[in-house]
């Protein structure tokens, strides 16, 4: 029996309800999966070229409908127009082109050479086949990039996809599903399962592979269920990403990066700068510059291009988390240099905040804050900075600033993070050729982007193809034929060895 209810979607910057979506039951998800499974062979049979035509049309559709897409993202996330334009729309448009072009290369048959004597002269091939139906479960911070974005390589590989967006931000996914249909994607190849956690759990129970992005706690539940079902899971989880500023860094550049990439998307980015370690000689200068820059940030309700720098928080409970981290740090002796308060009653707000006098006993240095805060800690030298940066259950991303590129790279190589930038931050995510994923279990298992970012949506099949020799094979008893051939081969190799 279906007992469907509806979920109200709010604009978190204003508190207004902007739409309703179905809270899908397990039975409804089962029906989506049945249809997706029936549609998949036809989609696979269209081949790379047939699929690429549709993906490229969708790339065009995204740019033609840019304003509509950005407005929808801003309305359901409360983020600034530029945050949606730069980190979502342009990512999506680039990704459609990238996976359409790269899928045939990354998934091409590979000719394998073997040193095994019994397979000499035979053709050995490794091929990639789509798994069938892929489930993508995504978070609310980037509804296009981190939720829908993972569907693109899965589709390019020839899978059907069921996307379960966060209940907080489902409207972007529904709009993009309309776009795919307009671009000629065959019916049922892509479906959006709107709903809460149980809908995500139902998706997990139906699919052949799961791609999950979200918190470490939910990721653990997803991994356990995937293990029970023996399906592959790729998990992109939390981060507590450190930035290290060495004494020889260009301090203005480092301060700009710290201010911009800690507050980008109101700090709700898995690879945002969450904590900073600065060598003592440049600490005061760095802190003064960062504080001035963060104080100048314009926060408010997004109202088109250039209207604000930083919007609201997206997920209501996040305001409490941010407040808890700042209050606890203050109670333990930290100083708030700017910000440090919740915003107005309407919507979900916390001010851009800079904290100093922090240490590793504080939640703001250990737990993912996922908000507009930057705690900065003074360190004696690079060794202490590396030790502190690595003192975390997370290992997603990190940044090092130094004018000495060799030294910067040497420090980067000692950080236990999946992706490290030197004199930069976050933009590595736009290089879709470069794999991105966690280096420690708290930040996930698996990668997106690069060849592995599409091969994970495939099963490997290895082929061994022997030539048929009518003279030898037809008239002999099959057992004798095989034995003779193997012995002949062995003798030939031994003879070669003694000559
Ligand atoms: P959650 O883990 O709370 O939720 C993620 C998704 O899982 C949502 O769609 C949620 O549905 C769904 N879900 C909840 N319970 C279950 C369940 N039992 N089974 C299956 N699905 C379930 O994460 P958030 O949405 O709060 O996202 C923020 C987190 O995501 C942060 O920790 C951030 O670091 C991480 N993140 C990681 C990224 C990376 O690349 N490593 C990128 C972006 C974010 P619903 O929302 O409806 O409850």
Coordinates of C-alpha atoms and ligand atoms in Angstrom, one line a residue:
X1 CA 0.0 0.0 0.0
X2 CA 1.3 3.5 -0.8
X3 CA 1.2 6.0 2.0
X4 CA 2.9 8.9 0.2
X5 CA 3.3 12.3 1.9
X6 CA 4.8 15.5 0.8
X7 CA 7.9 17.4 1.9
X8 CA 7.9 21.2 2.0
X9 CA 11.0 22.8 0.5
X10 CA 12.1 26.1 2.1
X11 CA 14.3 28.9 0.9
X12 CA 16.7 28.9 3.8
X13 CA 17.6 32.6 3.3
X14 CA 14.0 33.7 3.8
X15 CA 12.2 30.8 5.5
X16 CA 9.6 30.9 2.7
X17 CA 8.2 27.6 1.4
X18 CA 9.0 27.5 -2.3
X19 CA 7.7 24.1 -3.3
X20 CA 6.6 20.6 -2.3
X21 CA 8.0 17.2 -3.4
X22 CA 6.8 13.6 -2.9
X23 CA 8.2 11.7 0.1
X24 CA 8.7 8.5 -1.9
X25 CA 8.0 5.1 -0.3
X26 CA 10.1 2.0 -0.7
X27 CA 7.4 0.6 -3.0
X28 CA 7.7 3.6 -5.3
X29 CA 11.4 3.4 -5.3
X30 CA 11.1 -0.3 -6.3
X31 CA 9.0 0.7 -9.2
X32 CA 11.5 3.4 -10.4
X33 CA 14.2 0.7 -10.2
X34 CA 12.2 -1.8 -12.2
X35 CA 11.7 0.7 -14.9
X36 CA 15.3 1.9 -14.8
X37 CA 16.5 -1.8 -15.1
X38 CA 14.2 -2.3 -18.2
X39 CA 15.5 0.9 -19.8
X40 CA 19.2 0.3 -19.2
X41 CA 20.1 -2.2 -22.0
X42 CA 18.7 0.2 -24.7
X43 CA 20.8 3.0 -23.3
X44 CA 23.9 0.8 -23.2
X45 CA 23.2 -0.3 -26.8
X46 CA 23.2 3.4 -27.9
X47 CA 27.0 3.2 -27.5
X48 CA 29.4 6.1 -26.5
X49 CA 28.5 8.2 -29.6
X50 CA 24.7 7.9 -29.1
X51 CA 25.0 8.7 -25.4
X52 CA 27.5 11.6 -26.0
X53 CA 25.0 13.3 -28.4
X54 CA 22.5 13.5 -25.6
X55 CA 25.0 14.5 -22.9
X56 CA 26.3 17.3 -25.2
X57 CA 22.8 18.5 -25.8
X58 CA 22.4 18.7 -22.0
X59 CA 25.6 20.7 -21.8
X60 CA 24.0 23.2 -24.2
X61 CA 20.7 23.1 -22.3
X62 CA 22.5 24.1 -19.1
X63 CA 24.0 27.2 -20.6
X64 CA 20.8 28.1 -22.4
X65 CA 18.9 27.7 -19.1
X66 CA 21.6 29.1 -16.8
X67 CA 19.5 31.7 -15.1
X68 CA 16.7 29.3 -14.3
X69 CA 19.1 26.7 -12.9
X70 CA 21.0 29.3 -10.9
X71 CA 17.8 30.8 -9.5
X72 CA 16.5 27.4 -8.5
X73 CA 19.8 26.5 -6.8
X74 CA 20.0 29.9 -4.9
X75 CA 16.3 29.5 -3.8
X76 CA 16.7 26.1 -2.2
X77 CA 20.2 26.6 -0.8
X78 CA 20.3 30.3 0.1
X79 CA 23.8 30.6 -1.5
X80 CA 25.2 33.6 -3.4
X81 CA 24.5 33.8 -7.2
X82 CA 28.2 33.5 -7.9
X83 CA 28.6 30.4 -5.7
X84 CA 25.9 28.8 -7.8
X85 CA 27.3 30.1 -11.1
X86 CA 30.9 29.2 -10.5
X87 CA 30.8 26.0 -8.4
X88 CA 27.6 24.5 -9.8
X89 CA 26.5 25.6 -13.2
X90 CA 29.9 25.8 -14.7
X91 CA 30.9 22.5 -13.1
X92 CA 27.8 20.8 -14.5
X93 CA 28.3 22.2 -18.0
X94 CA 32.0 21.2 -18.0
X95 CA 31.2 17.7 -16.7
X96 CA 28.7 16.9 -19.4
X97 CA 31.3 17.7 -22.1
X98 CA 34.1 16.1 -20.2
X99 CA 32.4 12.7 -19.6
X100 CA 30.9 12.7 -23.1
X101 CA 34.4 13.1 -24.6
X102 CA 36.4 11.0 -22.1
X103 CA 34.0 8.0 -21.6
X104 CA 35.2 6.2 -24.8
X105 CA 38.8 6.7 -23.8
X106 CA 38.6 5.8 -20.1
X107 CA 36.3 2.7 -20.9
X108 CA 38.1 1.5 -24.0
X109 CA 39.0 -2.2 -24.2
X110 CA 42.5 -2.7 -22.9
X111 CA 44.9 -5.1 -24.6
X112 CA 46.7 -7.1 -21.8
X113 CA 50.1 -8.6 -22.2
X114 CA 50.9 -11.6 -20.0
X115 CA 54.1 -13.4 -19.1
X116 CA 52.2 -16.7 -18.6
X117 CA 53.5 -19.3 -21.1
X118 CA 50.2 -20.9 -21.7
X119 CA 48.6 -17.8 -23.1
X120 CA 51.3 -16.8 -25.6
X121 CA 49.7 -15.9 -28.9
X122 CA 46.2 -15.5 -27.4
X123 CA 44.4 -12.2 -27.2
X124 CA 43.8 -11.0 -23.7
X125 CA 41.4 -8.1 -23.2
X126 CA 40.1 -6.2 -20.2
X127 CA 36.7 -4.5 -20.9
X128 CA 34.4 -2.3 -18.8
X129 CA 30.7 -2.9 -18.8
X130 CA 28.1 -0.7 -17.0
X131 CA 27.0 -2.2 -13.7
X132 CA 23.3 -1.7 -14.6
X133 CA 21.4 0.6 -12.2
X134 CA 23.5 3.1 -10.2
X135 CA 22.1 4.8 -7.1
X136 CA 23.4 8.3 -6.3
X137 CA 22.6 9.7 -2.9
X138 CA 23.7 13.3 -2.4
X139 CA 23.9 16.1 0.2
X140 CA 22.3 19.6 0.2
X141 CA 25.4 21.8 -0.1
X142 CA 25.8 21.5 -3.9
X143 CA 22.7 20.0 -5.4
X144 CA 24.1 20.2 -8.9
X145 CA 27.8 19.5 -8.4
X146 CA 27.8 16.9 -5.7
X147 CA 24.4 15.3 -6.1
X148 CA 23.5 15.4 -9.8
X149 CA 27.2 15.7 -10.9
X150 CA 27.9 12.1 -10.0
X151 CA 25.1 10.9 -12.2
X152 CA 26.9 12.2 -15.3
X153 CA 29.8 9.7 -15.5
X154 CA 27.4 6.9 -14.4
X155 CA 25.1 7.8 -17.4
X156 CA 28.0 8.2 -19.8
X157 CA 29.1 4.7 -18.9
X158 CA 25.8 3.3 -20.0
X159 CA 24.0 2.9 -16.7
X160 CA 20.5 3.9 -15.7
X161 CA 20.6 6.1 -12.6
X162 CA 18.3 6.8 -9.7
X163 CA 19.3 10.0 -7.9
X164 CA 18.1 10.6 -4.3
X165 CA 18.8 14.3 -3.6
X166 CA 18.7 15.7 -0.1
X167 CA 15.2 16.3 1.1
X168 CA 16.4 19.9 1.7
X169 CA 17.4 20.6 -1.9
X170 CA 15.4 18.4 -4.3
X171 CA 14.2 21.1 -6.8
X172 CA 17.5 21.4 -8.8
X173 CA 17.5 17.6 -9.4
X174 CA 13.9 17.7 -10.7
X175 CA 14.7 20.6 -13.0
X176 CA 17.7 18.8 -14.4
X177 CA 15.6 15.7 -15.0
X178 CA 13.3 17.8 -17.1
X179 CA 16.3 19.1 -19.0
X180 CA 17.6 15.5 -19.7
X181 CA 14.1 14.5 -21.0
X182 CA 14.0 17.6 -23.3
X183 CA 17.5 16.6 -24.6
X184 CA 16.2 13.2 -25.6
X185 CA 17.3 10.9 -22.8
X186 CA 15.2 7.8 -23.2
X187 CA 12.4 7.4 -20.6
X188 CA 13.3 5.8 -17.2
X189 CA 17.1 5.9 -17.8
X190 CA 17.3 8.7 -15.2
X191 CA 14.9 9.1 -12.2
X192 CA 14.8 11.3 -9.2
X193 CA 13.6 9.6 -5.9
X194 CA 12.6 12.5 -3.7
X195 CA 12.3 11.8 0.0
X196 CA 14.1 11.6 3.3
X197 CA 16.6 9.1 4.8
X198 CA 14.3 6.1 4.3
X199 CA 13.9 6.9 0.6
X200 CA 17.7 6.8 0.4
X201 CA 17.8 3.5 2.2
X202 CA 15.2 2.2 -0.3
X203 CA 17.4 3.3 -3.2
X204 CA 20.3 1.5 -1.6
X205 CA 18.2 -1.7 -1.5
X206 CA 17.5 -1.7 -5.2
X207 CA 20.6 -0.6 -7.1
X208 CA 23.7 -2.4 -8.4
X209 CA 26.2 0.2 -7.1
X210 CA 25.9 3.1 -4.8
X211 CA 27.6 6.5 -5.0
X212 CA 27.1 8.3 -1.7
X213 CA 28.1 11.9 -0.7
X214 CA 27.3 13.1 2.7
X215 CA 28.3 12.9 6.4
X216 CA 30.6 10.3 7.8
X217 CA 27.9 9.0 10.1
X218 CA 25.4 8.3 7.2
X219 CA 28.2 7.1 5.0
X220 CA 29.0 4.4 7.6
X221 CA 25.3 3.2 7.5
X222 CA 25.4 3.2 3.7
X223 CA 28.6 1.2 3.6
X224 CA 27.2 -1.4 6.0
X225 CA 24.0 -1.9 3.9
X226 CA 26.1 -2.1 0.7
X227 CA 28.3 -4.7 2.4
X228 CA 25.2 -6.8 3.3
X229 CA 24.0 -6.6 -0.2
X230 CA 27.5 -7.1 -1.6
X231 CA 27.3 -4.2 -4.0
X232 CA 30.1 -1.7 -4.6
X233 CA 30.0 1.6 -2.7
X234 CA 31.9 4.8 -3.4
X235 CA 31.8 7.2 -0.4
X236 CA 32.7 10.9 -0.4
X237 CA 32.4 12.0 3.2
X238 CA 33.4 14.8 5.5
X239 CA 36.4 17.0 5.8
X240 CA 38.2 19.2 8.3
X241 CA 40.6 20.7 5.7
X242 CA 43.7 22.4 7.0
X243 CA 45.7 25.3 5.5
X244 CA 49.3 25.7 6.4
X245 CA 51.0 29.1 5.9
X246 CA 54.8 29.0 6.0
X247 CA 56.8 32.0 7.0
X248 CA 58.0 32.6 3.5
X249 CA 54.5 32.6 2.0
X250 CA 53.1 35.5 0.0
X251 CA 50.9 36.6 2.9
X252 CA 48.4 38.6 0.9
X253 CA 47.8 35.7 -1.4
X254 CA 47.5 33.3 1.5
X255 CA 45.1 35.7 3.4
X256 CA 42.9 36.1 0.3
X257 CA 42.6 32.3 -0.1
X258 CA 41.9 31.8 3.6
X259 CA 39.1 34.4 3.6
X260 CA 37.6 33.4 0.3
X261 CA 37.7 29.6 0.6
X262 CA 36.7 29.3 4.2
X263 CA 33.6 31.4 3.5
X264 CA 32.8 30.2 0.0
X265 CA 29.3 28.8 -0.1
X266 CA 29.0 30.0 3.5
X267 CA 31.6 27.5 4.5
X268 CA 29.5 24.5 3.5
X269 CA 32.0 22.9 1.2
X270 CA 33.6 19.6 2.0
X271 CA 36.9 20.9 0.8
X272 CA 36.7 24.4 2.2
X273 CA 39.4 25.7 4.5
X274 CA 38.2 24.7 8.0
X275 CA 41.3 25.4 10.1
X276 CA 44.5 27.3 9.6
X277 CA 48.1 26.9 11.0
X278 CA 50.5 29.8 10.6
X279 CA 54.2 29.9 11.3
X280 CA 54.9 32.4 14.2
X281 CA 56.9 35.1 12.3
X282 CA 54.0 35.9 9.9
X283 CA 51.1 35.0 12.3
X284 CA 50.1 38.6 13.3
X285 CA 50.3 39.9 9.8
X286 CA 48.2 37.0 8.4
X287 CA 45.6 37.3 11.1
X288 CA 45.2 41.0 10.6
X289 CA 44.7 40.7 6.9
X290 CA 42.3 37.8 7.1
X291 CA 40.2 39.6 9.7
X292 CA 39.9 42.7 7.6
X293 CA 38.9 40.7 4.6
X294 CA 36.3 38.6 6.4
X295 CA 34.9 41.7 8.1
X296 CA 34.3 43.2 4.7
X297 CA 32.2 40.3 3.4
X298 CA 28.7 41.2 2.5
X299 CA 26.3 38.6 3.8
X300 CA 22.6 38.6 2.9
X301 CA 19.7 37.2 0.9
X302 CA 20.9 36.5 -2.7
X303 CA 19.3 38.8 -5.2
X304 CA 21.1 38.2 -8.4
X305 CA 24.7 38.8 -9.6
X306 CA 26.9 40.9 -7.4
X307 CA 24.3 41.4 -4.7
X308 CA 26.1 39.7 -1.9
X309 CA 29.3 37.7 -1.2
X310 CA 27.9 35.0 1.1
X311 CA 24.4 33.8 1.6
X312 CA 22.7 31.8 4.4
X313 CA 23.3 28.4 5.7
X314 CA 21.3 25.8 3.9
X315 CA 20.5 23.1 6.5
X316 CA 18.7 24.5 9.6
X317 CA 20.5 22.4 12.3
X318 CA 23.8 23.7 10.8
X319 CA 23.3 27.0 12.6
X320 CA 23.3 25.2 16.0
X321 CA 26.5 23.3 15.1
X322 CA 28.3 26.5 14.1
X323 CA 27.1 28.3 17.2
X324 CA 28.2 25.4 19.4
X325 CA 31.7 25.3 17.9
X326 CA 32.2 29.1 18.3
X327 CA 30.6 29.3 21.8
X328 CA 32.6 26.4 23.1
X329 CA 35.9 27.9 21.7
X330 CA 35.0 31.2 23.3
X331 CA 34.2 29.6 26.6
X332 CA 37.6 27.8 26.6
X333 CA 39.5 31.0 26.0
X334 CA 39.5 31.6 22.2
X335 CA 39.0 35.1 20.9
X336 CA 36.4 36.0 18.2
X337 CA 38.0 38.7 16.0
X338 CA 34.9 39.3 13.8
X339 CA 31.5 37.7 13.6
X340 CA 30.5 35.2 16.3
X341 CA 26.7 35.6 16.3
X342 CA 23.6 34.0 14.8
X343 CA 21.7 36.1 12.2
X344 CA 18.2 37.4 12.1
X345 CA 15.2 35.2 12.9
X346 CA 14.0 34.7 9.3
X347 CA 16.1 32.1 7.5
X348 CA 19.3 30.4 8.8
X349 CA 22.2 32.7 9.4
X350 CA 25.5 32.8 11.1
X351 CA 28.0 35.7 10.7
X352 CA 31.4 35.1 8.9
X353 CA 33.7 34.5 11.9
X354 CA 37.4 34.5 12.6
X355 CA 38.7 32.8 15.8
X356 CA 42.2 32.9 17.3
X357 CA 43.7 31.4 20.5
X358 CA 42.3 28.0 19.5
X359 CA 43.7 24.6 20.2
X360 CA 43.1 21.0 19.4
X361 CA 40.9 20.3 22.4
X362 CA 38.2 22.5 20.8
X363 CA 35.5 21.1 18.6
X364 CA 36.1 23.9 16.1
X365 CA 39.6 22.3 15.3
X366 CA 38.5 18.7 15.4
X367 CA 34.8 18.4 14.2
X368 CA 33.5 19.4 10.8
X369 CA 31.9 22.8 11.3
X370 CA 30.6 23.2 7.8
X371 CA 29.9 26.9 8.3
X372 CA 31.4 30.4 7.9
X373 CA 34.1 30.1 10.5
X374 CA 37.9 30.2 10.3
X375 CA 39.9 29.2 13.4
X376 CA 43.6 30.2 13.1
X377 CA 46.3 28.7 15.2
X378 CA 49.9 29.9 15.7
X379 CA 52.6 27.2 15.2
X380 CA 56.3 27.2 15.9
X381 CA 57.4 25.7 12.6
X382 CA 56.4 23.5 9.7
X383 CA 56.9 20.3 11.7
X384 CA 54.2 21.4 14.2
X385 CA 51.9 22.5 11.4
X386 CA 52.2 19.1 9.7
X387 CA 51.6 17.3 13.0
X388 CA 48.5 19.4 13.7
X389 CA 47.2 19.1 10.2
X390 CA 47.4 15.3 10.3
X391 CA 45.9 15.1 13.7
X392 CA 42.3 14.5 12.4
X393 CA 40.0 11.6 11.6
X394 CA 39.5 13.3 8.3
X395 CA 41.8 13.6 5.3
X396 CA 40.0 15.0 2.3
X397 CA 41.9 18.1 1.2
X398 CA 44.6 20.5 2.4
X399 CA 46.5 23.6 1.3
X400 CA 50.1 24.8 1.8
X401 CA 51.4 28.3 1.2
X402 CA 55.1 29.0 0.6
X403 CA 57.1 31.0 -1.9
X404 CA 59.6 28.1 -2.0
X405 CA 57.7 25.6 -4.2
X406 CA 60.0 22.7 -3.4
X407 CA 59.5 23.2 0.3
X408 CA 55.7 23.7 -0.2
X409 CA 55.5 20.5 -2.2
X410 CA 57.6 18.6 0.4
X411 CA 55.1 19.7 3.1
X412 CA 52.2 18.8 0.8
X413 CA 53.5 15.3 0.3
X414 CA 53.6 14.7 4.1
X415 CA 49.9 15.6 4.6
X416 CA 47.4 12.8 4.9
X417 CA 44.9 14.2 2.6
X418 CA 43.4 13.0 -0.7
X419 CA 44.1 16.3 -2.5
X420 CA 46.6 19.0 -1.5
X421 CA 47.2 22.3 -3.2
X422 CA 50.2 24.5 -3.0
X423 CA 49.6 28.3 -3.1
X424 CA 46.0 27.6 -4.1
X425 CA 42.8 26.0 -2.7
X426 CA 39.8 24.2 -4.1
X427 CA 40.3 24.8 -7.8
X428 CA 41.8 21.3 -8.2
X429 CA 38.2 20.2 -8.1
X430 CA 37.6 21.8 -11.5
X431 CA 40.3 19.6 -13.1
X432 CA 38.1 16.6 -13.9
X433 CA 41.1 14.6 -15.0
X434 CA 42.5 14.7 -11.5
X435 CA 41.0 12.2 -9.0
X436 CA 39.5 13.5 -5.8
X437 CA 38.6 11.5 -2.7
X438 CA 39.5 10.9 0.9
X439 CA 42.8 9.6 2.2
X440 CA 41.4 8.5 5.6
X441 CA 38.2 6.5 6.2
X442 CA 36.4 9.5 7.8
X443 CA 36.6 11.2 4.5
X444 CA 35.4 8.3 2.4
X445 CA 36.4 5.4 0.2
X446 CA 36.9 5.8 -3.5
X447 CA 37.3 8.8 -5.8
X448 CA 35.4 10.9 -8.2
X449 CA 37.0 12.4 -11.4
X450 CA 39.8 10.9 -13.5
X451 CA 39.6 7.4 -15.1
X452 CA 38.6 5.8 -11.8
X453 CA 35.7 8.3 -11.6
X454 CA 33.8 6.4 -14.4
X455 CA 35.3 2.9 -14.1
X456 CA 33.8 2.6 -10.7
X457 CA 30.4 2.6 -12.4
X458 CA 31.4 -0.5 -14.4
X459 CA 32.2 -4.2 -13.9
X460 CA 35.4 -5.5 -15.4
X461 CA 35.2 -8.4 -17.8
X462 CA 38.4 -10.1 -18.9
X463 CA 38.4 -12.0 -22.2
X464 CA 40.9 -14.6 -23.5
X465 CA 40.5 -15.3 -27.2
X466 CA 42.4 -18.2 -28.8
X467 CA 42.9 -18.6 -32.5
X468 CA 41.3 -21.7 -34.0
X469 CA 43.7 -24.0 -35.8
X470 CA 41.7 -26.4 -38.0
X471 CA 44.6 -28.6 -38.9
X472 CA 45.4 -29.4 -35.3
X473 CA 42.0 -29.1 -33.5
X474 CA 39.4 -30.7 -35.7
X475 CA 40.5 -34.3 -36.1
X476 CA 42.0 -34.9 -32.6
X477 CA 40.3 -36.0 -29.5
X478 CA 39.7 -32.7 -27.5
X479 CA 41.8 -33.8 -24.5
X480 CA 44.7 -35.0 -26.6
X481 CA 44.5 -31.8 -28.7
X482 CA 44.8 -29.6 -25.7
X483 CA 47.6 -31.7 -24.1
X484 CA 49.6 -31.8 -27.3
X485 CA 49.3 -28.0 -27.7
X486 CA 50.4 -27.3 -24.1
X487 CA 53.3 -29.7 -24.3
X488 CA 54.4 -28.3 -27.6
X489 CA 54.4 -24.8 -26.2
X490 CA 56.3 -25.9 -23.1
X491 CA 59.0 -27.6 -25.2
X492 CA 59.3 -24.6 -27.5
X493 CA 60.0 -22.4 -24.5
X494 CA 62.4 -24.8 -22.9
X495 CA 64.3 -25.1 -26.2
X496 CA 64.5 -21.4 -26.5
X497 CA 65.9 -21.4 -22.9
X498 CA 68.8 -23.7 -23.6
X499 CA 69.8 -22.4 -27.0
Ligands
LIG1 P1 23.8 13.4 5.3 O1 24.8 12.3 5.5 O2 23.0 13.8 6.4 O3 22.9 13.1 4.1 C1 23.3 12.7 2.8 C2 22.2 12.1 2.0 O4 21.9 10.8 2.6 C3 20.9 12.8 2.0 O5 20.3 12.7 0.7 C4 20.1 12.1 3.1 O6 18.7 12.3 2.9 C5 20.6 10.7 2.8 N1 20.3 9.7 3.9 C6 20.1 10.0 5.2 N2 20.0 8.8 5.9 C7 20.1 7.8 5.0 C8 20.2 6.4 5.1 N3 20.0 5.7 6.2 N4 20.4 5.6 4.0 C9 20.6 6.3 2.8 N5 20.6 7.6 2.6 C10 20.4 8.4 3.7 O7 24.8 14.6 4.8 P2 24.4 16.1 4.5 O8 23.3 16.2 3.5 O9 24.2 16.7 5.8 O10 25.7 16.6 3.8 C11 26.7 17.3 4.4 C12 27.9 16.3 4.5 O11 28.3 16.0 3.2 C13 29.1 17.0 5.2 O12 29.7 16.1 6.1 C14 30.1 17.2 4.0 O13 31.5 17.2 4.3 C15 29.7 16.0 3.1 N6 30.2 16.3 1.8 C16 31.2 15.6 1.3 C17 31.7 15.8 0.0 C18 32.8 15.1 -0.6 O14 33.0 15.1 -1.8 N7 33.6 14.3 0.2 C19 31.0 16.8 -0.9 C20 29.9 17.5 -0.2 C21 29.5 17.2 1.0 P3 18.0 13.5 3.7 O15 18.8 14.7 3.4 O16 16.7 13.5 3.0 O17 18.0 13.1 5.1

